C-alpha cells in the first residue's frame, strides 16, 4: 500500500454497516428488557416484550461476531500498523478503567451504608437522630435485622468467607497464574502448552461460576439471603452478581481465544486479542479479591 | 485477500453517495457533522420544553399546563439539554477538530466512533417517547433523586434508566476514542505541550467521562433494582438511604458539570488569541489549571447536599474544597483577559461570543462561590438562585462557547462564510435575551422563590414576567442561528483557507472546506512556526 510513503499507513476502515446495526441492537435489547421489567412489576401476563429482547440480543451477537472477525481479518491481511495496534491497547486499557469505576460505585455504596448510614439509623454518630424513625433498631453488620423487618425480611444467615468463597478465591488466583503460564507459552511459540494452560484457565473459570451458582442457591433456598433481604442482600448480590457476570464474559473471551489458538491464530509478538482477554481476566480477579475481603470476610 | 481488503480502505475516495454515507460512515468529519446536527435538534427540542416552562411561569397561577406535566417538562428539559445538546455538541466539535488539530488522518477507532454517535438517536427517541407513555414522562427533575425516581416514579422511569445506560455507553466509547486519538495519533513533533488547548481540555474531559459515566450507570442500576427487584439501596426501611443516591449521583454530577465546561475553555482559548492577534497568555498555566479543576471536581460533590444533613465535618470539607476551584478558574479568566490586554482586537461574531463567555461565565462562577458557602447555601439551596447560577455557566458559558466555535470553524467545515451582520444580530439578541432571562432569577432566588414549581406567590410576579420575556427572545433568536447556518451552507460566499488572520493551528493549513481526508501523511509540525509557543 504505502509504496511511496515511508511512514506507516494508519488504516482507516471503509464504510461499515456494523456500528449502526449495533446501535439498533442495543436499543432493541434495552427496550425489550425495560418492557419486560415493567410488565413484571405491573403483573401483566402476556406481552411481546421478550421478543424484542431476544431479537436485539441476537442481532447484537451477530454484529459482534462479524465485527471481531473483521478486525482479525484486517490484522491477518497486514493492514494494522504498529500505531493502530497501540490504539487498541489504549482502548482496552481505558475500557478496563471504566469498569473499575463501575465497581467503585457499588463498593462506595457498601462502605457508605456500612460505616455511616447503618450506625446513624442505629442511633450512633453525627446523624444518630435518624434512629427516631426506627425506634429500637440496633445496627450490626452483617445486617441480620433490618430497620423495618415487615418491609424487608432480614436474612437468617449469611455466606461465610471461609467456605465456598475461599475456595473460589483460590480458584481465581490459580487461574490468573495458569493464564500467565499460557501467555508465556504463547510468547515462546509453544502452541501445545498454550492450549493446555489456557484450557485449564477456562475450566477454572467455569468451576468458579459453578460454585458461585451453588452459593446463590444456598443463599436463596436455605439462608433467606436474597436481593429483597435489605441492604446486606442488596449489596451482596449486586457486587457478587456483577462480578459473576464479568467472570462469565471473561470466560467467554478466553474460550474465543482458545478457539482462535486451535485455528492457529496469534504470533509471539502479535496477539492482542489474547492479551486484552488476559488483562480483563486479571482485572476480574482483582475485583474478586476486594469482594472476598470487603463483602465476605470483614 | 489482501487486495480485497485493500479495496475497503477508502482512504483515497471521497464520501459515498446517499443516506448510507451517513449510516455507514467511518469519517470523523461526517460523524462530527452528525453529532452537531443531532445536538442542534436536541437544543431545539429541549428549548421547546423550556418555552413551555417559561410560558407557564409568565404569570402566577396555573394557566397552560397541569403541575404533573410541568414537572415532566422541567425534567425532560434538563436531561435533553445536558445529555442531548451540550455533551454531543462538544463531542461533535472534538470529532471535527481534534484530528485536524493534531495532524491525524482520522480518529483512532473510526468504526467505534460511528457506533458512539448512532446510539444517541435511539437513546433519545426512547427517552422522548416516555412523554407518550402511561403515567407520563419522568417527572423527578434531571437529578432524579430517590425516592421520587424510585418509589414514586411513573413506569416510564425504566426506559429513562435504559436510555441513560446506552447513552452512557456512547459517551464512554466516545471518550475512549478521544483519549486514544490524542495519546496515539499526534503527528511527529506535536508534543503534548504544543497541543492546542482545545485538545488538552478534551483530553482531560475524556478522562472525566471515563471516570464518572460508569458511576452514573451504577446509580441508575441501583434504581432499577430498587424499583423492580426489591433491593433497599435507597430505602432506609431496609438499611439503605436516599442520601446514598445523592452521594453516588453527585459523584458523577459534579465532574459532569466540568465535562460541560472544560471543552468550552478550550474553544475560548483558541478564539480569543485569534481575534486579539496575540498568543494565548500563560499556555502551560492553562493546562495545569485545567488539570487541577478536573482533580478538584472529584472531591467537591457534596456541595450539592449541604442541606440534606451531612455531618459538620463534611459540610466544612466540601465547602473549602469547592472554594479552592475558584483558584484555577481564576487563573484561566486572568489569562484570557491578559491575552486581550493590548491586543489588536476585532469583534467578529466568534469573538463576541467568546468575550461574552468570559464575562458571563465569571458571573456564574461568582454565584457558584456564593452557593459554596455552606451556611449561606441553606438559604439559597433549591431556589431560583441555583437556577440562575447554573444557567449562567451553562448557557452564556457552555452554549455560547459552542456557538462561538460554530461561527469560528464553519468556514473550515463548509467552505463558506456566514453573513457577519446576521451573526452579530444573532449575538446581540442572544446576549440581551440570556441576561433578561436569567439575571432576574438571582433576585427571585434570593427573595425565596423555590425552583421546580409551576405556580408562585404574587410578589415574584414581575421578575418572572421579565424572565419569561427574555426567554422568548432568547428562544426565538436561536431560530435565526439555524437560518444563518443553513444559509451559509447553501448560499454563503466562499471562504479562504484561513479566514481569520490571527488564527493559529494546523486546521488552517488545509483548504476550506477541509478535504474529506486530511493528513493521511502526517504534517511536519516543526515547519509550522505558528505553533511554537513562547512563554512570555
Ligand atoms: C467556580 C465554580 C463553581 C462553583 C463554586 C459552583 C458551586 C455550586 C454549588 C455550591 C451548587 C449547589 C447549589 C445548591 O444546590 O444549593 C451548584 C449547583 C450547580 N452548578 Fe455550579 N459551581 C461552579 C461552576 C459550575 C459550572 C462550570 C457548571 C456547569 C457548566 C455548574 C453547574 C451547576 C449545576 C447544573 C448546578 C445545579 C444542579 C442541580 O441541582 O440541578 N457549576 N454549583
Ligand atoms: Cu457541583
Tab-separated table of N, CA, C and O in Angstrom, chain A residues 141-217:
chain	number	residue	atom	x	y	z
A	141	UNK	N	-23.308	-5.343	61.590
A	141	UNK	CA	-23.003	-5.818	60.223
A	141	UNK	C	-22.371	-7.174	60.341
A	141	UNK	O	-21.484	-7.318	61.158
A	142	UNK	N	-22.782	-8.161	59.628
A	142	UNK	CA	-23.876	-8.231	58.656
A	142	UNK	C	-25.231	-7.857	59.273
A	142	UNK	O	-25.472	-8.167	60.432
A	143	UNK	N	-26.051	-7.258	58.472
A	143	UNK	CA	-27.315	-6.738	58.962
A	143	UNK	C	-28.330	-7.882	59.076
A	143	UNK	O	-28.977	-8.242	58.109
A	144	UNK	N	-28.441	-8.444	60.281
A	144	UNK	CA	-29.354	-9.580	60.458
A	144	UNK	C	-30.734	-9.113	60.897
A	144	UNK	O	-31.626	-9.914	61.152
A	145	UNK	N	-30.882	-7.813	61.036
A	145	UNK	CA	-32.121	-7.213	61.473
A	145	UNK	C	-32.282	-5.915	60.716
A	145	UNK	O	-31.449	-5.033	60.828
A	146	UNK	N	-33.330	-5.788	59.918
A	146	UNK	CA	-33.495	-4.562	59.169
A	146	UNK	C	-34.249	-3.527	59.998
A	146	UNK	O	-34.982	-3.898	60.909
A	147	UNK	N	-34.079	-2.252	59.695
A	147	UNK	CA	-34.865	-1.238	60.422
A	147	UNK	C	-36.357	-1.567	60.399
A	147	UNK	O	-37.030	-1.408	61.405
A	148	UNK	N	-36.859	-1.998	59.256
A	148	UNK	CA	-38.264	-2.394	59.181
A	148	UNK	C	-38.331	-3.828	58.654
A	148	UNK	O	-38.213	-4.061	57.452
A	149	UNK	N	-38.533	-4.763	59.552
A	149	UNK	CA	-38.496	-6.164	59.135
A	149	UNK	C	-39.769	-6.635	58.445
A	149	UNK	O	-39.831	-7.731	57.916
A	150	UNK	N	-40.800	-5.792	58.484
A	150	UNK	CA	-42.019	-6.148	57.757
A	150	UNK	C	-41.799	-5.956	56.271
A	150	UNK	O	-42.165	-6.791	55.461
A	151	UNK	N	-41.205	-4.820	55.933
A	151	UNK	CA	-40.991	-4.489	54.520
A	151	UNK	C	-39.839	-5.294	53.928
A	151	UNK	O	-39.892	-5.708	52.780
A	152	UNK	N	-38.810	-5.468	54.705
A	152	UNK	CA	-37.630	-6.194	54.215
A	152	UNK	C	-37.315	-7.314	55.188
A	152	UNK	O	-36.847	-7.048	56.300
A	153	UNK	N	-37.586	-8.543	54.780
A	153	UNK	CA	-37.322	-9.657	55.693
A	153	UNK	C	-35.839	-9.924	55.765
A	153	UNK	O	-35.196	-10.232	54.757
A	154	UNK	N	-35.303	-9.803	56.960
A	154	UNK	CA	-33.861	-9.939	57.119
A	154	UNK	C	-33.418	-11.379	56.864
A	154	UNK	O	-34.203	-12.315	57.009
A	155	UNK	N	-32.158	-11.562	56.471
A	155	UNK	CA	-31.658	-12.926	56.248
A	155	UNK	C	-31.533	-13.689	57.557
A	155	UNK	O	-31.340	-13.084	58.617
A	156	UNK	N	-31.652	-15.023	57.475
A	156	UNK	CA	-31.449	-15.829	58.685
A	156	UNK	C	-29.970	-16.079	58.908
A	156	UNK	O	-29.511	-16.204	60.031
A	157	UNK	N	-29.259	-16.212	57.826
A	157	UNK	CA	-27.813	-16.437	57.939
A	157	UNK	C	-27.166	-15.876	56.692
A	157	UNK	O	-27.848	-15.541	55.723
A	158	UNK	N	-25.856	-15.785	56.716
A	158	UNK	CA	-25.158	-15.281	55.539
A	158	UNK	C	-24.111	-16.304	55.100
A	158	UNK	O	-23.854	-17.289	55.789
A	159	UNK	N	-23.502	-16.019	53.968
A	159	UNK	CA	-22.443	-16.895	53.456
A	159	UNK	C	-21.144	-16.555	54.185
A	159	UNK	O	-20.759	-15.390	54.251
A	160	UNK	N	-20.497	-17.555	54.727
A	160	UNK	CA	-19.252	-17.258	55.438
A	160	UNK	C	-18.055	-17.318	54.512
A	160	UNK	O	-18.025	-18.100	53.563
A	161	UNK	N	-17.097	-16.482	54.815
A	161	UNK	CA	-15.971	-16.295	53.903
A	161	UNK	C	-15.184	-17.578	53.696
A	161	UNK	O	-14.748	-17.886	52.589
A	162	UNK	N	-15.009	-18.318	54.778
A	162	UNK	CA	-14.039	-19.416	54.671
A	162	UNK	C	-14.672	-20.739	54.293
A	162	UNK	O	-14.298	-21.791	54.788
A	163	UNK	N	-15.628	-20.689	53.404
A	163	UNK	CA	-16.170	-21.903	52.795
A	163	UNK	C	-15.977	-21.783	51.302
A	163	UNK	O	-14.857	-21.616	50.820
A	164	UNK	N	-17.107	-21.793	50.601
A	164	UNK	CA	-17.039	-21.662	49.147
A	164	UNK	C	-16.284	-20.419	48.681
A	164	UNK	O	-15.492	-20.510	47.737
A	165	UNK	N	-16.499	-19.250	49.322
A	165	UNK	CA	-15.775	-18.076	48.826
A	165	UNK	C	-14.260	-18.251	48.857
A	165	UNK	O	-13.570	-17.857	47.917
A	166	UNK	N	-13.751	-18.890	49.918
A	166	UNK	CA	-12.306	-19.109	49.971
A	166	UNK	C	-11.884	-20.020	48.815
A	166	UNK	O	-10.898	-19.761	48.122
A	167	UNK	N	-12.659	-21.078	48.612
A	167	UNK	CA	-12.361	-21.987	47.509
A	167	UNK	C	-12.336	-21.203	46.190
A	167	UNK	O	-11.419	-21.348	45.371
A	168	UNK	N	-13.341	-20.351	46.013
A	168	UNK	CA	-13.399	-19.571	44.780
A	168	UNK	C	-12.225	-18.605	44.659
A	168	UNK	O	-11.733	-18.351	43.565
A	169	UNK	N	-11.782	-18.085	45.798
A	169	UNK	CA	-10.610	-17.208	45.763
A	169	UNK	C	-9.413	-17.972	45.232
A	169	UNK	O	-8.684	-17.510	44.350
A	170	UNK	N	-9.230	-19.174	45.794
A	170	UNK	CA	-8.096	-19.986	45.346
A	170	UNK	C	-8.219	-20.277	43.857
A	170	UNK	O	-7.261	-20.131	43.091
A	171	UNK	N	-9.431	-20.626	43.446
A	171	UNK	CA	-9.635	-20.951	42.031
A	171	UNK	C	-9.240	-19.776	41.139
A	171	UNK	O	-8.503	-19.923	40.169
A	172	UNK	N	-9.704	-18.599	41.500
A	172	UNK	CA	-9.438	-17.456	40.628
A	172	UNK	C	-7.963	-17.063	40.633
A	172	UNK	O	-7.397	-16.728	39.595
A	173	UNK	N	-7.352	-17.109	41.815
A	173	UNK	CA	-5.932	-16.750	41.867
A	173	UNK	C	-5.126	-17.745	41.038
A	173	UNK	O	-4.270	-17.357	40.236
A	174	UNK	N	-5.431	-19.030	41.211
A	174	UNK	CA	-4.719	-20.034	40.424
A	174	UNK	C	-4.960	-19.798	38.936
A	174	UNK	O	-4.041	-19.893	38.122
A	175	UNK	N	-6.190	-19.431	38.592
A	175	UNK	CA	-6.486	-19.245	37.170
A	175	UNK	C	-5.672	-18.089	36.589
A	175	UNK	O	-5.298	-18.118	35.423
A	176	UNK	N	-5.418	-17.081	37.410
A	176	UNK	CA	-4.585	-15.989	36.914
A	176	UNK	C	-3.170	-16.482	36.633
A	176	UNK	O	-2.533	-16.072	35.664
A	177	UNK	N	-2.701	-17.393	37.513
A	177	UNK	CA	-1.364	-17.955	37.301
A	177	UNK	C	-1.336	-18.808	36.036
A	177	UNK	O	-0.458	-18.652	35.175
A	178	UNK	N	-2.325	-19.676	35.893
A	178	UNK	CA	-2.311	-20.559	34.716
A	178	UNK	C	-2.407	-19.739	33.436
A	178	UNK	O	-1.788	-20.072	32.426
A	179	UNK	N	-3.156	-18.659	33.504
A	179	UNK	CA	-3.273	-17.825	32.304
A	179	UNK	C	-1.926	-17.189	31.958
A	179	UNK	O	-1.550	-17.082	30.792
A	180	UNK	N	-1.204	-16.798	33.000
A	180	UNK	CA	0.112	-16.215	32.746
A	180	UNK	C	1.055	-17.257	32.150
A	180	UNK	O	1.836	-16.957	31.246
A	181	UNK	N	0.953	-18.487	32.653
A	181	UNK	CA	1.782	-19.552	32.068
A	181	UNK	C	1.433	-19.715	30.590
A	181	UNK	O	2.315	-19.819	29.723
A	182	UNK	N	0.117	-19.694	30.291
A	182	UNK	CA	-0.302	-19.817	28.898
A	182	UNK	C	0.293	-18.683	28.063
A	182	UNK	O	0.749	-18.893	26.938
A	183	UNK	N	0.300	-17.491	28.656
A	183	UNK	CA	0.842	-16.342	27.931
A	183	UNK	C	2.327	-16.533	27.622
A	183	UNK	O	2.796	-16.272	26.518
A	184	UNK	N	3.057	-17.027	28.624
A	184	UNK	CA	4.477	-17.289	28.385
A	184	UNK	C	4.662	-18.322	27.289
A	184	UNK	O	5.532	-18.187	26.431
A	185	UNK	N	3.813	-19.351	27.330
A	185	UNK	CA	3.915	-20.386	26.298
A	185	UNK	C	3.670	-19.789	24.916
A	185	UNK	O	4.350	-20.123	23.947
A	186	UNK	N	2.706	-18.865	24.862
A	186	UNK	CA	2.418	-18.233	23.576
A	186	UNK	C	3.621	-17.435	23.088
A	186	UNK	O	4.012	-17.514	21.918
A	187	UNK	N	4.257	-16.743	23.996
A	187	UNK	CA	5.420	-15.959	23.603
A	187	UNK	C	6.560	-16.866	23.170
A	187	UNK	O	7.350	-16.517	22.299
A	188	UNK	N	6.648	-18.064	23.809
A	188	UNK	CA	7.727	-19.000	23.472
A	188	UNK	C	7.344	-19.876	22.283
A	188	UNK	O	8.040	-20.838	21.966
A	189	UNK	N	6.237	-19.572	21.653
A	189	UNK	CA	5.764	-20.332	20.493
A	189	UNK	C	5.547	-21.800	20.805
A	189	UNK	O	5.829	-22.672	20.000
A	190	UNK	N	5.059	-22.048	21.996
A	190	UNK	CA	4.765	-23.430	22.367
A	190	UNK	C	3.255	-23.608	22.360
A	190	UNK	O	2.568	-23.427	23.356
A	191	UNK	N	2.721	-23.924	21.207
A	191	UNK	CA	1.279	-23.956	20.996
A	191	UNK	C	0.584	-24.966	21.912
A	191	UNK	O	-0.471	-24.702	22.459
A	192	UNK	N	1.237	-26.125	22.105
A	192	UNK	CA	0.581	-27.169	22.892
A	192	UNK	C	0.416	-26.715	24.335
A	192	UNK	O	-0.673	-26.783	24.916
A	193	UNK	N	1.507	-26.175	24.893
A	193	UNK	CA	1.437	-25.666	26.260
A	193	UNK	C	0.398	-24.554	26.366
A	193	UNK	O	-0.375	-24.484	27.325
A	194	UNK	N	0.382	-23.698	25.370
A	194	UNK	CA	-0.593	-22.591	25.367
A	194	UNK	C	-1.998	-23.149	25.476
A	194	UNK	O	-2.783	-22.739	26.342
A	195	UNK	N	-2.313	-24.127	24.632
A	195	UNK	CA	-3.672	-24.664	24.643
A	195	UNK	C	-3.996	-25.338	25.969
A	195	UNK	O	-5.092	-25.181	26.500
A	196	UNK	N	-3.027	-26.074	26.483
A	196	UNK	CA	-3.287	-26.785	27.741
A	196	UNK	C	-3.576	-25.793	28.863
A	196	UNK	O	-4.587	-25.884	29.556
A	197	UNK	N	-2.696	-24.800	29.019
A	197	UNK	CA	-2.860	-23.890	30.161
A	197	UNK	C	-4.051	-22.963	29.987
A	197	UNK	O	-4.750	-22.636	30.946
A	198	UNK	N	-4.294	-22.590	28.746
A	198	UNK	CA	-5.479	-21.767	28.504
A	198	UNK	C	-6.732	-22.590	28.801
A	198	UNK	O	-7.678	-22.107	29.432
A	199	UNK	N	-6.695	-23.845	28.378
A	199	UNK	CA	-7.825	-24.741	28.658
A	199	UNK	C	-8.058	-24.869	30.155
A	199	UNK	O	-9.197	-24.790	30.643
A	200	UNK	N	-6.976	-25.041	30.900
A	200	UNK	CA	-7.120	-25.161	32.357
A	200	UNK	C	-7.741	-23.893	32.938
A	200	UNK	O	-8.631	-23.941	33.793
A	201	UNK	N	-7.294	-22.758	32.435
A	201	UNK	CA	-7.848	-21.486	32.928
A	201	UNK	C	-9.351	-21.432	32.706
A	201	UNK	O	-10.113	-21.009	33.594
A	202	UNK	N	-9.760	-21.854	31.530
A	202	UNK	CA	-11.195	-21.811	31.222
A	202	UNK	C	-11.956	-22.737	32.163
A	202	UNK	O	-13.006	-22.372	32.710
A	203	UNK	N	-11.412	-23.935	32.382
A	203	UNK	CA	-12.085	-24.869	33.290
A	203	UNK	C	-12.196	-24.252	34.681
A	203	UNK	O	-13.244	-24.330	35.342
A	204	UNK	N	-11.125	-23.575	35.106
A	204	UNK	CA	-11.170	-22.932	36.429
A	204	UNK	C	-12.245	-21.848	36.455
A	204	UNK	O	-12.986	-21.722	37.440
A	205	UNK	N	-12.338	-21.093	35.379
A	205	UNK	CA	-13.372	-20.063	35.306
A	205	UNK	C	-14.756	-20.679	35.432
A	205	UNK	O	-15.620	-20.191	36.173
A	206	UNK	N	-14.958	-21.767	34.713
A	206	UNK	CA	-16.265	-22.416	34.775
A	206	UNK	C	-16.522	-22.967	36.172
A	206	UNK	O	-17.643	-22.889	36.694
A	207	UNK	N	-15.464	-23.502	36.786
A	207	UNK	CA	-15.627	-24.030	38.145
A	207	UNK	C	-16.034	-22.910	39.091
A	207	UNK	O	-16.936	-23.072	39.926
A	208	UNK	N	-15.393	-21.774	38.932
A	208	UNK	CA	-15.756	-20.626	39.769
A	208	UNK	C	-17.241	-20.323	39.623
A	208	UNK	O	-17.971	-20.160	40.606
A	209	UNK	N	-17.686	-20.279	38.385
A	209	UNK	CA	-19.096	-19.936	38.151
A	209	UNK	C	-20.015	-20.989	38.744
A	209	UNK	O	-21.071	-20.674	39.302
A	210	UNK	N	-19.587	-22.237	38.654
A	210	UNK	CA	-20.396	-23.313	39.225
A	210	UNK	C	-20.558	-23.123	40.731
A	210	UNK	O	-21.667	-23.150	41.270
A	211	UNK	N	-19.440	-22.862	41.411
A	211	UNK	CA	-19.529	-22.702	42.873
A	211	UNK	C	-20.307	-21.448	43.242
A	211	UNK	O	-21.021	-21.413	44.245
A	212	UNK	N	-20.155	-20.425	42.413
A	212	UNK	CA	-20.905	-19.203	42.691
A	212	UNK	C	-22.406	-19.487	42.594
A	212	UNK	O	-23.191	-19.027	43.430
A	213	UNK	N	-22.786	-20.272	41.609
A	213	UNK	CA	-24.199	-20.634	41.463
A	213	UNK	C	-24.658	-21.438	42.674
A	213	UNK	O	-25.734	-21.203	43.237
A	214	UNK	N	-23.823	-22.377	43.104
A	214	UNK	CA	-24.118	-23.168	44.309
A	214	UNK	C	-24.406	-22.253	45.490
A	214	UNK	O	-25.373	-22.427	46.240
A	215	UNK	N	-23.519	-21.259	45.623
A	215	UNK	CA	-23.622	-20.345	46.746
A	215	UNK	C	-24.952	-19.580	46.687
A	215	UNK	O	-25.632	-19.430	47.710
A	216	UNK	N	-25.316	-19.144	45.495
A	216	UNK	CA	-26.571	-18.404	45.358
A	216	UNK	C	-27.761	-19.293	45.699
A	216	UNK	O	-28.706	-18.866	46.366
A	217	UNK	N	-27.703	-20.545	45.241
A	217	UNK	CA	-28.812	-21.458	45.523
A	217	UNK	C	-28.932	-21.664	47.026
A	217	UNK	O	-30.019	-21.591	47.610
